[in-house]
Amino acid sequence: MALITDGTVALVEEPTDTRTLAAPDGRGRRRSGPRRIRRPRILTVLTWVVLSALALVMLVPMYIMIINAFKPQQEIIRNPLGFSLDTLTFDYLWAAITSERFNVVAAYGITLLFVVLVNVFGILLSAPAAYVIARGRSKWHLGLLLLFVSGMFIPGQVTLIPVVFVLRVLGLINTIPGFLLFETAATLPITIFLFAAYLRTVPRDIDEAAALDGAGRMRAFWLCIFPIMRPVVATIMVLNSISVWNDFVSPQIILGPSSGLYTVTTGVYSAVSQYSTSYTTVFPTLLLAISPAVIFFIIMQRHIIGGLVAGATKG
Amino acid sequence: MVTLDRPAAPARHISPAMRWRARVPGFLMSAPAVLVFVAMFIIPMILAFVLSLTNWNGYSLNFTFIGFDNYAHAFRNPRTIDAAIFTAVVAFFGTIACNVLGLAVAALISGPGRANTVFRTIFFYPYIISALIIGFLWAAMLSPQGAVNSVLGAIGLDPLPFLTDIGFAKASVIATIVWSHFGFNMILYIAGIKSVPTEYYEAATVDGASPWQQFRNVTVPLIAPVLTVNLVLTLVGLLKVYDVVLALTDGGPAAGTQTIVFQILKDSFANAKLGLGAAQSVVLLIITAVLGLGVTLARRGAEKKVAD
């Protein structure tokens, strides 16, 4: 988080006065205020134009999706960017909410349940293991860390087929426990890696204090060490929540249509893929599907961006 | 599996039995994670290879070993070859486009200020939306009657076959991926740029370096490790691209935009040939590992220079 939000010092754009004085003045640079001295004005304008155009490209699809969720089919085709207040209607959104092909409320509930359970199981499994790894000094501990980290480089799609085999042998294919087992396992590498890296920075004095109090190692960990891990736990919860919420292939294959359980992504797939030209189905369904993620993003923006940076650059 | 916590009590004064007992808590604490990981990662890794030598159909547990037939079949199947080529094209151009755009934008908006924060949010937000939904959204906009063609018509241009012509469809897939992914690269680059000590820029300014020269000679070399992370993550991610293709083109037209993972999942689950799917998975895993390691090693040189 710190990397993004309170990065050490300002960069190119905040030259100090000394720099201004030191800058050679031969190249048409004027002293036009404390900021942006070293960039000619035309370049600044050009930069703004380019960035704004790009921002437009990023935002227009979202605008189209939102506005067209409330319009009838002919209106969408004739005039996708505009709208007239007369034809705006909640009918299609309501139809999508009550659709028999995609029960949005159930999908939200199930996906949220999966997100919560995978987070809980992933942290319950990873935290003690990461603690053992972080405190250990032998080659076994290093080996254990490398074992888990290697999982970060194995694409989930590659192991999916044999995982189906394993789950079939265990009798867990097309069941919630089977799906949770796979999704939880998928979170272990990054979780253990970030936890262990964080725990290395926690002083051992705390372990010793807990040990002197007579707490067992397990108890000491959960009571004294785990509460200190709050920042990294928050990072991990953000990362894992996004990946579970957005996962499509694993619920599609492991849960499968035969389970009758649909997450937001598999539900959208079954609702939209056959009807992709019926815009009055597509746009309201997509709007419903992304709303929670976008709201979550707006609220948690700093944590999400900080967490992704931590996950990627440390990994 | 545990070393003693208190250095004050050196382990060598303790009998082997006691040392084993001291290891028990550590073992118990790590065992559940190890067990789950082995069941869902290690055993499947080995099984992937074993199953690739069989004709398993995914349903029964009866199957026979058929040697390397699946591999031979995969390498001879023009569909698989086409899928591999398209995946390579997506990975190559996607990685370059995401990183060039991500780095360029990062360099422009890495500074403080509200406007920069707003831009960052706008460029990044598609990354948190599921690729499947991004695909459906763009499919709706790029279809013959979609918003993009409607706008083209409004300004007097002919509609373009974004999803119905093979060449256009391939470009549409790459463009959609870049649209939704470059913001992530940008965020990592901004983090990298912010970690460059200000003194370097001050020194460069004193030497009269232009903004472009500063970018070229200070920023780029000093964020070499971030560049490597970005390249590897994007490349490895794009080699397994699937969701967005499924939603955007469903592999079409004429199977022209099928990727390797698309092919793997289709063979495995639609065609019930999981052995064949497993063989292609093993090949993909090897290619991913080789390319990922290859790029990392190739970038070592560039990163070394920073240290000097």
Coordinates of C-alpha atoms in Angstrom, one line a residue:
Chain A
M1 CA 0.0 0.0 0.0
A2 CA 2.7 2.3 1.0
L3 CA 4.3 1.9 -2.4
I4 CA 1.3 3.5 -4.1
T5 CA -0.3 5.9 -1.8
D6 CA 2.5 7.5 0.1
G7 CA 5.4 6.8 -2.2
T8 CA 8.6 8.2 -0.8
V9 CA 8.9 11.5 -2.6
A10 CA 7.4 13.2 -5.6
L11 CA 9.1 12.6 -8.9
V12 CA 9.7 14.4 -12.1
E13 CA 6.8 16.8 -11.8
E14 CA 7.8 18.6 -8.6
P15 CA 11.1 20.3 -9.2
T16 CA 12.4 22.3 -6.3
D17 CA 13.6 25.8 -6.7
T18 CA 17.2 24.8 -6.6
R19 CA 16.6 22.5 -9.6
T20 CA 15.0 25.3 -11.5
L21 CA 18.0 27.5 -10.9
A22 CA 20.3 24.7 -11.8
A23 CA 18.5 23.8 -15.0
P24 CA 20.1 25.1 -18.1
D25 CA 18.0 27.9 -19.5
G26 CA 19.1 27.7 -23.1
R27 CA 16.4 25.3 -24.3
G28 CA 13.3 27.5 -24.2
R29 CA 12.2 26.6 -20.7
R30 CA 10.4 29.3 -19.0
R31 CA 9.8 29.8 -15.4
S32 CA 6.1 29.4 -15.4
G33 CA 5.3 28.6 -11.8
P34 CA 6.5 26.0 -9.4
R35 CA 5.1 23.0 -11.3
R36 CA 5.8 21.5 -14.7
I37 CA 8.6 23.8 -15.3
R38 CA 10.6 21.4 -17.3
R39 CA 7.8 20.3 -19.6
P40 CA 7.0 22.7 -22.4
R41 CA 3.3 23.8 -22.2
I42 CA 2.4 22.2 -25.6
L43 CA 3.6 18.8 -24.3
T44 CA 1.6 19.2 -21.1
V45 CA -1.5 19.9 -23.2
L46 CA -0.8 17.0 -25.5
T47 CA -0.3 14.7 -22.5
W48 CA -3.7 15.7 -21.1
V49 CA -5.4 15.2 -24.4
V50 CA -3.9 11.7 -24.8
L51 CA -4.7 10.7 -21.3
S52 CA -8.2 12.0 -21.5
A53 CA -8.8 10.2 -24.8
L54 CA -7.6 6.9 -23.2
A55 CA -9.7 7.5 -20.2
L56 CA -12.7 7.9 -22.5
V57 CA -11.9 4.6 -24.2
M58 CA -11.8 3.0 -20.7
L59 CA -15.0 4.5 -19.5
V60 CA -17.3 4.4 -22.5
P61 CA -17.9 0.6 -22.4
M62 CA -18.9 1.0 -18.8
Y63 CA -21.3 3.8 -19.7
I64 CA -22.7 1.8 -22.5
M65 CA -23.3 -1.1 -20.3
I66 CA -25.0 0.9 -17.6
I67 CA -27.2 3.0 -19.9
N68 CA -28.3 0.2 -22.1
A69 CA -29.4 -2.0 -19.2
F70 CA -32.4 0.3 -19.0
K71 CA -33.3 0.5 -22.7
P72 CA -35.3 -1.6 -25.1
Q73 CA -33.6 -3.6 -27.9
Q74 CA -34.3 -1.2 -30.8
E75 CA -33.1 1.8 -28.8
I76 CA -29.9 0.0 -28.0
I77 CA -29.2 -0.8 -31.6
R78 CA -30.3 2.5 -33.0
N79 CA -28.7 4.7 -30.4
P80 CA -26.3 2.9 -28.1
L81 CA -24.7 6.0 -26.6
G82 CA -27.7 8.2 -26.0
F83 CA -31.0 7.7 -24.2
S84 CA -34.4 9.4 -24.0
L85 CA -36.1 9.6 -20.6
D86 CA -39.3 8.3 -22.1
T87 CA -38.0 4.8 -22.9
L88 CA -35.8 4.2 -19.9
T89 CA -37.2 1.3 -17.9
F90 CA -36.4 -1.0 -15.1
D91 CA -38.3 -3.8 -16.7
Y92 CA -35.2 -5.5 -18.2
L93 CA -33.2 -5.2 -15.1
W94 CA -36.0 -6.7 -13.2
A95 CA -36.4 -9.4 -15.7
A96 CA -32.7 -10.2 -15.3
I97 CA -33.0 -10.3 -11.5
T98 CA -35.9 -12.7 -11.7
S99 CA -34.6 -14.7 -14.7
E100 CA -34.9 -18.4 -14.4
R101 CA -31.7 -19.0 -16.2
F102 CA -29.6 -17.0 -13.8
N103 CA -30.7 -16.5 -10.2
V104 CA -28.6 -13.5 -9.4
V105 CA -29.5 -13.4 -5.7
A106 CA -28.5 -17.0 -5.3
A107 CA -25.4 -16.5 -7.3
Y108 CA -24.3 -13.5 -5.2
G109 CA -25.0 -15.5 -2.1
I110 CA -23.1 -18.7 -3.2
T111 CA -20.2 -16.7 -4.6
L112 CA -19.9 -14.6 -1.5
L113 CA -20.1 -17.8 0.6
F114 CA -17.2 -19.3 -1.4
V115 CA -15.2 -16.1 -1.1
V116 CA -15.6 -16.1 2.7
L117 CA -14.9 -19.8 3.1
V118 CA -11.9 -19.9 0.8
N119 CA -10.5 -16.9 2.7
V120 CA -11.1 -18.5 6.1
F121 CA -9.7 -22.0 5.1
G122 CA -6.8 -20.5 3.2
I123 CA -5.7 -18.3 6.1
L124 CA -6.3 -21.1 8.7
L125 CA -4.1 -23.4 6.7
S126 CA -1.5 -20.9 5.6
A127 CA -0.8 -18.8 8.7
P128 CA 0.6 -21.6 10.9
A129 CA 2.5 -23.1 8.1
A130 CA 4.0 -19.8 7.1
Y131 CA 4.9 -19.2 10.8
V132 CA 6.7 -22.5 11.0
I133 CA 8.6 -21.7 7.8
A134 CA 9.4 -18.1 8.8
R135 CA 10.8 -19.2 12.2
G136 CA 12.6 -22.3 11.0
R137 CA 16.3 -22.2 10.2
S138 CA 16.8 -25.6 8.6
K139 CA 16.9 -26.7 5.0
W140 CA 13.6 -28.4 5.5
H141 CA 11.9 -25.1 6.1
L142 CA 13.5 -23.6 3.0
G143 CA 12.4 -26.6 1.0
L144 CA 8.9 -26.3 2.3
L145 CA 8.8 -22.6 1.3
L146 CA 10.1 -23.5 -2.2
L147 CA 7.6 -26.3 -2.5
F148 CA 4.7 -23.9 -1.9
V149 CA 6.2 -21.1 -4.0
S150 CA 6.6 -23.4 -7.0
G151 CA 2.8 -23.6 -6.9
M152 CA 2.7 -20.0 -8.0
F153 CA 4.1 -20.9 -11.4
I154 CA 1.8 -23.8 -12.1
P155 CA -1.2 -22.5 -14.1
G156 CA -4.5 -23.7 -12.6
Q157 CA -5.8 -24.8 -16.0
V158 CA -2.9 -27.3 -16.3
T159 CA -3.6 -29.1 -13.1
L160 CA -7.4 -28.9 -13.6
I161 CA -7.7 -32.2 -15.5
P162 CA -5.8 -34.3 -12.9
V163 CA -7.6 -32.4 -10.1
V164 CA -10.9 -33.7 -11.6
F165 CA -9.4 -37.2 -11.4
V166 CA -8.3 -36.8 -7.8
L167 CA -11.7 -35.3 -6.8
R168 CA -13.5 -38.1 -8.7
V169 CA -11.4 -40.7 -6.7
L170 CA -12.3 -38.9 -3.5
G171 CA -15.9 -38.7 -4.5
L172 CA -15.8 -34.9 -4.3
I173 CA -16.4 -34.0 -7.9
N174 CA -19.4 -31.7 -8.5
T175 CA -19.6 -31.0 -4.7
I176 CA -19.0 -27.8 -2.7
P177 CA -16.3 -29.4 -0.5
G178 CA -14.4 -30.5 -3.7
F179 CA -14.6 -27.0 -5.1
L180 CA -13.6 -25.4 -1.8
L181 CA -10.7 -27.8 -1.5
F182 CA -9.3 -26.8 -5.0
E183 CA -9.9 -23.1 -4.5
T184 CA -8.3 -23.1 -1.1
A185 CA -5.3 -25.0 -2.4
A186 CA -5.0 -22.5 -5.2
T187 CA -4.6 -19.7 -2.6
L188 CA -1.9 -21.4 -0.6
P189 CA 1.2 -20.5 -2.6
I190 CA 0.8 -16.7 -2.6
T191 CA -0.7 -16.7 0.9
I192 CA 2.1 -18.7 2.5
F193 CA 4.7 -16.7 0.6
L194 CA 3.4 -13.3 1.7
F195 CA 2.7 -14.5 5.2
A196 CA 6.2 -15.9 5.6
A197 CA 7.8 -12.8 4.2
Y198 CA 5.8 -10.7 6.7
L199 CA 6.5 -12.9 9.7
R200 CA 10.2 -12.7 9.1
T201 CA 9.9 -9.0 10.0
V202 CA 8.1 -9.8 13.3
P203 CA 10.6 -10.0 16.1
R204 CA 11.1 -13.3 17.8
D205 CA 10.9 -11.6 21.2
I206 CA 7.1 -12.0 20.9
D207 CA 7.4 -15.7 20.5
E208 CA 9.6 -15.9 23.5
A209 CA 7.3 -13.8 25.6
A210 CA 4.4 -16.1 24.7
A211 CA 6.5 -19.2 25.4
L212 CA 7.4 -17.9 28.8
D213 CA 3.8 -17.4 29.6
G214 CA 3.4 -21.1 29.1
A215 CA 1.2 -20.9 26.0
G216 CA 1.7 -23.8 23.6
R217 CA 3.2 -23.1 20.2
M218 CA -0.1 -23.2 18.4
R219 CA -1.9 -21.1 21.0
A220 CA 0.9 -18.6 21.2
F221 CA 0.7 -18.2 17.4
W222 CA -3.0 -17.5 17.2
L223 CA -3.1 -15.4 20.3
C224 CA 0.1 -13.4 20.0
I225 CA 1.4 -13.5 16.5
F226 CA -1.6 -13.7 14.3
P227 CA -3.1 -10.4 15.5
I228 CA 0.1 -8.6 14.4
M229 CA -0.4 -9.9 10.9
R230 CA -3.4 -7.8 10.2
P231 CA -2.0 -5.8 7.3
V232 CA -0.8 -8.8 5.3
V233 CA -4.0 -10.7 6.1
A234 CA -5.9 -7.8 4.6
T235 CA -3.7 -7.9 1.5
I236 CA -4.3 -11.6 1.1
M237 CA -8.0 -11.3 1.6
V238 CA -8.2 -8.7 -1.1
L239 CA -6.1 -10.9 -3.6
N240 CA -8.0 -14.1 -2.8
S241 CA -11.4 -12.5 -2.8
I242 CA -10.9 -11.1 -6.3
S243 CA -9.5 -14.3 -7.7
V244 CA -12.3 -16.5 -6.2
W245 CA -15.1 -14.0 -7.2
N246 CA -13.8 -13.8 -10.8
D247 CA -12.9 -17.5 -11.3
F248 CA -14.9 -19.1 -14.1
V249 CA -13.1 -22.3 -15.1
S250 CA -12.9 -24.0 -11.8
P251 CA -16.5 -23.6 -10.8
Q252 CA -17.6 -24.4 -14.3
I253 CA -15.6 -27.7 -14.3
I254 CA -15.4 -28.7 -10.7
L255 CA -18.9 -27.7 -9.6
G256 CA -20.3 -28.2 -13.1
P257 CA -23.9 -27.7 -14.2
S258 CA -24.9 -31.0 -12.7
S259 CA -24.4 -29.6 -9.2
G260 CA -27.1 -27.0 -9.9
L261 CA -24.9 -24.4 -8.3
Y262 CA -24.0 -21.3 -10.2
T263 CA -21.5 -18.7 -9.1
V264 CA -21.8 -15.2 -10.6
T265 CA -19.4 -16.1 -13.5
T266 CA -20.9 -19.5 -14.4
G267 CA -24.4 -18.0 -14.0
V268 CA -23.6 -15.2 -16.4
Y269 CA -22.2 -17.7 -18.8
S270 CA -25.3 -19.8 -18.8
A271 CA -27.5 -16.7 -19.0
V272 CA -25.7 -14.8 -21.7
S273 CA -23.7 -17.2 -24.0
Q274 CA -26.8 -18.5 -25.8
Y275 CA -28.5 -15.1 -26.0
S276 CA -25.6 -12.8 -26.9
T277 CA -27.6 -10.8 -29.5
S278 CA -30.5 -10.2 -27.0
Y279 CA -29.0 -7.0 -25.6
T280 CA -31.9 -6.6 -23.2
T281 CA -30.6 -9.8 -21.6
V282 CA -26.9 -9.1 -22.0
F283 CA -26.5 -5.6 -20.5
P284 CA -28.8 -6.0 -17.4
T285 CA -27.1 -9.3 -16.6
L286 CA -23.6 -7.9 -17.0
L287 CA -24.6 -4.9 -14.9
L288 CA -25.8 -7.1 -12.1
A289 CA -22.7 -9.3 -12.3
I290 CA -20.2 -6.5 -12.1
S291 CA -21.9 -4.2 -9.6
P292 CA -20.6 -5.9 -6.4
A293 CA -17.0 -6.1 -7.8
V294 CA -17.1 -2.4 -8.8
I295 CA -18.5 -1.2 -5.5
F296 CA -16.0 -3.3 -3.7
F297 CA -13.3 -1.8 -5.8
I298 CA -14.4 1.8 -5.2
I299 CA -14.5 1.2 -1.4
M300 CA -11.3 -0.8 -1.2
Q301 CA -9.4 0.8 -4.0
R302 CA -6.2 1.6 -2.1
H303 CA -6.0 -1.9 -0.5
I304 CA -6.7 -3.6 -3.8
I305 CA -4.0 -1.7 -5.7
G306 CA -1.6 -2.0 -2.8
G307 CA -2.3 -5.7 -2.4
L308 CA -1.8 -6.4 -6.1
V309 CA 1.5 -4.6 -6.1
A310 CA 2.7 -6.5 -3.0
G311 CA 1.5 -9.8 -4.5
A312 CA 3.2 -9.2 -7.8
T313 CA 6.5 -7.6 -6.8
K314 CA 7.3 -9.8 -3.9
G315 CA 6.3 -12.9 -5.8
Chain B
M1 CA 10.2 -29.7 11.5
V2 CA 10.8 -27.0 14.1
T3 CA 13.8 -25.4 15.5
L4 CA 13.8 -24.3 19.1
D5 CA 12.6 -20.9 19.8
R6 CA 15.0 -20.0 22.5
P7 CA 18.6 -19.8 21.5
A8 CA 19.4 -19.9 25.2
A9 CA 18.6 -23.7 25.2
P10 CA 20.9 -25.1 22.5
A11 CA 19.5 -28.1 20.8
R12 CA 22.5 -30.3 21.2
H13 CA 22.0 -30.8 25.0
I14 CA 18.7 -32.4 24.3
S15 CA 18.2 -36.1 23.7
P16 CA 16.9 -37.2 20.2
A17 CA 13.5 -38.1 21.7
M18 CA 13.1 -34.7 23.1
R19 CA 14.2 -33.1 19.9
W20 CA 11.5 -35.0 18.0
R21 CA 9.0 -34.0 20.6
A22 CA 9.9 -30.3 20.1
R23 CA 9.2 -30.8 16.4
V24 CA 5.7 -32.0 16.8
P25 CA 3.9 -28.7 17.1
G26 CA 5.7 -27.3 14.0
F27 CA 4.8 -30.4 12.2
L28 CA 1.2 -30.2 13.2
M29 CA 1.0 -26.6 12.3
S30 CA 2.3 -27.1 8.7
A31 CA 0.8 -30.5 8.0
P32 CA -2.7 -29.5 7.0
A33 CA -1.4 -26.9 4.4
V34 CA 1.1 -29.5 3.1
L35 CA -1.5 -32.1 2.8
V36 CA -3.9 -29.9 0.8
F37 CA -1.1 -28.6 -1.3
V38 CA 0.1 -32.1 -2.1
A39 CA -3.4 -33.4 -2.9
M40 CA -4.3 -30.5 -5.2
F41 CA -0.9 -29.5 -6.7
I42 CA 1.8 -32.2 -6.4
I43 CA -0.2 -35.3 -7.1
P44 CA -2.1 -33.6 -10.0
M45 CA 1.2 -32.6 -11.5
I46 CA 2.4 -36.2 -11.6
L47 CA -1.0 -37.4 -12.6
A48 CA -1.2 -35.0 -15.5
F49 CA 1.7 -36.8 -17.0
V50 CA 0.3 -40.3 -16.2
L51 CA -3.1 -39.4 -17.5
S52 CA -1.6 -38.0 -20.7
L53 CA -0.6 -41.5 -21.6
T54 CA -4.2 -42.9 -21.2
N55 CA -7.5 -42.6 -23.0
W56 CA -9.4 -41.5 -19.8
N57 CA -12.8 -40.1 -20.6
G58 CA -13.3 -38.2 -17.4
Y59 CA -16.3 -40.2 -16.1
S60 CA -15.4 -43.8 -15.3
L61 CA -12.2 -44.7 -13.6
N62 CA -11.5 -47.3 -16.3
F63 CA -8.9 -46.5 -18.8
T64 CA -6.0 -48.0 -20.7
F65 CA -2.5 -46.8 -21.3
I66 CA -2.0 -45.9 -24.9
G67 CA 1.6 -44.6 -24.8
F68 CA 2.4 -41.3 -26.4
D69 CA -0.5 -41.5 -28.8
N70 CA -2.1 -38.4 -27.3
Y71 CA 1.1 -36.4 -27.9
A72 CA 1.3 -37.6 -31.4
H73 CA -2.3 -36.8 -32.0
A74 CA -1.9 -33.3 -30.5
F75 CA 1.1 -32.4 -32.6
R76 CA -0.5 -33.7 -35.8
N77 CA -3.8 -32.0 -35.2
P78 CA -4.0 -28.8 -37.3
R79 CA -6.6 -27.4 -34.8
T80 CA -4.0 -27.7 -32.0
I81 CA -1.3 -26.2 -34.1
D82 CA -3.5 -23.3 -35.1
A83 CA -4.5 -22.8 -31.4
A84 CA -0.8 -22.9 -30.4
I85 CA 0.1 -20.3 -33.1
F86 CA -2.8 -18.0 -32.1
T87 CA -1.8 -18.3 -28.4
A88 CA 1.7 -17.4 -29.3
V89 CA 0.5 -14.4 -31.2
V90 CA -1.7 -13.2 -28.4
A91 CA 1.0 -13.8 -25.8
F92 CA 3.7 -12.0 -27.9
F93 CA 1.7 -8.9 -29.0
G94 CA -0.4 -8.8 -25.9
T95 CA 2.7 -8.7 -23.7
I96 CA 4.4 -6.0 -25.7
A97 CA 1.2 -3.9 -26.0
C98 CA 0.3 -4.2 -22.3
N99 CA 3.8 -3.3 -21.2
V100 CA 4.5 -0.4 -23.7
L101 CA 1.1 1.1 -22.9
G102 CA 1.4 0.4 -19.2
L103 CA 4.9 1.9 -18.9
A104 CA 4.1 4.9 -21.1
V105 CA 1.0 5.8 -19.1
A106 CA 2.8 5.1 -15.8
A107 CA 5.6 7.5 -16.7
L108 CA 3.0 10.2 -17.4
I109 CA 0.9 9.8 -14.2
S110 CA 3.3 8.5 -11.6
G111 CA 3.4 11.8 -9.9
P112 CA 1.2 13.0 -7.0
G113 CA -1.9 14.9 -7.5
R114 CA -5.6 14.2 -7.7
A115 CA -5.8 14.1 -11.5
N116 CA -3.2 11.4 -11.6
T117 CA -5.0 9.3 -9.0
V118 CA -8.2 9.6 -11.0
F119 CA -6.5 8.5 -14.2
R120 CA -4.9 5.6 -12.4
T121 CA -8.3 4.4 -11.2
I122 CA -9.9 4.7 -14.6
F123 CA -7.1 2.8 -16.4
F124 CA -6.9 0.1 -13.8
Y125 CA -10.5 -0.7 -12.9
P126 CA -11.2 -3.4 -15.7
Y127 CA -8.6 -5.6 -14.1
I128 CA -10.8 -6.4 -11.2
I129 CA -13.7 -7.4 -13.4
S130 CA -13.9 -11.0 -14.4
A131 CA -12.4 -11.7 -17.9
L132 CA -15.5 -13.5 -18.8
I133 CA -17.7 -10.5 -18.3
I134 CA -15.2 -8.2 -20.1
G135 CA -15.5 -10.6 -23.0
F136 CA -19.3 -10.5 -23.0
L137 CA -19.3 -6.7 -22.7
W138 CA -17.0 -6.3 -25.7
A139 CA -18.8 -9.0 -27.7
A140 CA -22.0 -6.9 -27.3
M141 CA -20.2 -3.7 -28.4
L142 CA -18.2 -5.2 -31.3
S143 CA -21.0 -7.3 -32.8
P144 CA -22.4 -6.3 -36.3
Q145 CA -25.3 -4.4 -34.6
G146 CA -23.2 -3.3 -31.6
A147 CA -22.3 0.1 -30.3
V148 CA -19.0 0.5 -32.1
N149 CA -20.5 -0.2 -35.5
S150 CA -23.4 2.0 -34.7
V151 CA -21.0 4.9 -34.0
L152 CA -19.1 4.1 -37.2
G153 CA -22.3 4.3 -39.1
A154 CA -23.3 7.6 -37.4
I155 CA -20.1 9.2 -38.6
G156 CA -20.6 7.9 -42.1
L157 CA -18.3 4.8 -42.1
D158 CA -19.1 1.3 -43.1
P159 CA -19.5 -1.3 -40.4
L160 CA -16.4 -3.5 -39.7
P161 CA -16.5 -7.3 -39.1
F162 CA -14.9 -7.1 -35.7
L163 CA -16.0 -10.6 -34.6
T164 CA -17.0 -12.2 -37.9
D165 CA -13.8 -11.9 -39.9
I166 CA -10.9 -14.1 -38.7
G167 CA -8.3 -11.4 -38.9
F168 CA -10.5 -8.8 -37.2
A169 CA -11.6 -11.3 -34.6
K170 CA -7.9 -12.0 -33.7
A171 CA -7.2 -8.3 -33.4
S172 CA -10.3 -7.8 -31.3
V173 CA -9.2 -10.5 -28.9
I174 CA -5.8 -8.9 -28.4
A175 CA -7.3 -5.4 -28.1
T176 CA -9.8 -6.5 -25.5
I177 CA -7.1 -8.2 -23.5
V178 CA -4.9 -5.1 -23.7
W179 CA -7.8 -2.9 -22.7
S180 CA -8.5 -4.8 -19.6
H181 CA -4.9 -5.7 -18.6
F182 CA -2.6 -2.8 -19.2
G183 CA -3.8 -1.0 -16.1
F184 CA -2.4 -3.7 -14.0
N185 CA 1.0 -3.4 -15.6
M186 CA 0.7 0.4 -15.2
I187 CA 0.2 0.0 -11.5
L188 CA 3.3 -2.1 -11.1
Y189 CA 5.3 0.3 -13.1
I190 CA 4.1 3.3 -11.0
A191 CA 5.2 1.4 -7.9
G192 CA 8.6 0.8 -9.5
I193 CA 9.0 4.4 -10.6
K194 CA 8.1 5.7 -7.2
S195 CA 10.8 3.6 -5.7
V196 CA 13.5 5.3 -7.7
P197 CA 15.4 7.7 -5.5
T198 CA 14.7 11.4 -6.3
E199 CA 18.4 12.2 -6.3
Y200 CA 18.8 10.4 -9.6
Y201 CA 16.3 12.7 -11.3
E202 CA 17.9 15.7 -9.6
A203 CA 21.3 14.7 -10.9
A204 CA 19.8 14.2 -14.4
T205 CA 18.1 17.6 -14.3
V206 CA 21.4 19.2 -13.2
D207 CA 23.0 17.6 -16.2
G208 CA 20.3 19.1 -18.4
A209 CA 18.5 15.8 -19.4
S210 CA 15.2 16.3 -21.0
P211 CA 12.1 14.4 -19.6
W212 CA 12.5 11.8 -22.4
Q213 CA 16.2 11.4 -21.6
Q214 CA 15.4 11.0 -17.9
F215 CA 12.8 8.4 -18.8
R216 CA 15.2 6.6 -21.1
N217 CA 18.4 6.7 -19.0
V218 CA 17.1 6.9 -15.4
T219 CA 13.7 5.4 -15.1
V220 CA 13.9 2.5 -17.5
P221 CA 17.2 1.1 -16.3
L222 CA 16.4 1.6 -12.6
I223 CA 13.0 -0.2 -12.8
A224 CA 14.6 -3.2 -14.6
P225 CA 13.3 -5.7 -12.0
V226 CA 9.8 -4.4 -12.3
L227 CA 10.0 -4.7 -16.0
T228 CA 11.0 -8.3 -15.7
V229 CA 8.1 -9.1 -13.3
N230 CA 5.7 -7.4 -15.7
L231 CA 6.9 -9.2 -18.7
V232 CA 6.9 -12.6 -17.0
L233 CA 3.5 -12.2 -15.4
T234 CA 1.9 -10.9 -18.6
L235 CA 3.5 -13.6 -20.8
V236 CA 2.6 -16.5 -18.5
G237 CA -0.9 -15.1 -18.0
L238 CA -1.6 -14.8 -21.7
L239 CA -0.3 -18.2 -22.5
K240 CA -3.3 -19.6 -20.6
V241 CA -5.8 -17.0 -21.8
Y242 CA -9.3 -18.5 -22.1
D243 CA -12.2 -16.8 -20.3
V244 CA -12.1 -13.6 -22.4
V245 CA -11.9 -15.6 -25.7
L246 CA -14.8 -17.9 -24.7
A247 CA -17.0 -14.9 -24.1
L248 CA -15.8 -12.6 -26.9
T249 CA -15.6 -15.0 -29.9
D250 CA -16.3 -18.5 -28.5
G251 CA -13.2 -19.5 -30.4
G252 CA -14.7 -18.4 -33.8
P253 CA -15.1 -17.5 -36.5
A254 CA -14.2 -20.9 -38.0
A255 CA -12.2 -21.8 -34.9
G256 CA -9.8 -19.0 -35.8
T257 CA -9.4 -17.6 -32.3
Q258 CA -9.2 -20.8 -30.3
T259 CA -6.3 -20.7 -27.8
I260 CA -4.4 -23.6 -26.3
V261 CA -6.4 -23.7 -23.1
F262 CA -9.6 -23.4 -25.2
Q263 CA -8.5 -26.4 -27.1
I264 CA -7.5 -28.3 -23.9
L265 CA -10.9 -27.7 -22.2
K266 CA -12.8 -28.5 -25.4
D267 CA -11.0 -31.8 -25.9
S268 CA -11.2 -32.7 -22.3
F269 CA -14.8 -31.8 -21.4
A270 CA -16.8 -31.3 -24.5
N271 CA -15.2 -34.2 -26.3
A272 CA -14.5 -36.3 -23.1
K273 CA -10.9 -36.9 -24.0
L274 CA -9.2 -36.0 -20.8
G275 CA -6.1 -38.0 -21.7
L276 CA -5.6 -35.8 -24.8
G277 CA -6.3 -32.7 -22.8
A278 CA -3.8 -33.8 -20.2
A279 CA -1.1 -34.3 -22.9
Q280 CA -1.7 -30.8 -24.2
S281 CA -1.6 -29.5 -20.6
V282 CA 1.8 -31.1 -20.0
V283 CA 3.1 -29.5 -23.2
L284 CA 1.7 -26.1 -22.2
L285 CA 3.2 -26.4 -18.7
I286 CA 6.6 -27.1 -20.2
I287 CA 6.4 -24.2 -22.7
T288 CA 5.2 -21.9 -19.9
A289 CA 8.1 -22.9 -17.6
V290 CA 10.7 -22.6 -20.4
L291 CA 9.4 -19.2 -21.6
G292 CA 9.0 -17.9 -18.0
L293 CA 12.4 -18.9 -17.0
G294 CA 13.9 -17.9 -20.3
V295 CA 12.6 -14.3 -20.0
T296 CA 13.7 -14.1 -16.4
L297 CA 17.2 -15.3 -17.3
A298 CA 17.4 -13.0 -20.3
R299 CA 16.4 -10.1 -18.2
R300 CA 19.2 -10.9 -15.6
G301 CA 21.7 -9.0 -17.7
A302 CA 19.6 -5.8 -17.7
E303 CA 19.0 -6.1 -14.0
K304 CA 22.7 -6.6 -13.3
K305 CA 23.5 -3.3 -14.8
V306 CA 21.3 -1.6 -12.2
A307 CA 23.3 -3.0 -9.4
D308 CA 26.5 -1.5 -10.9

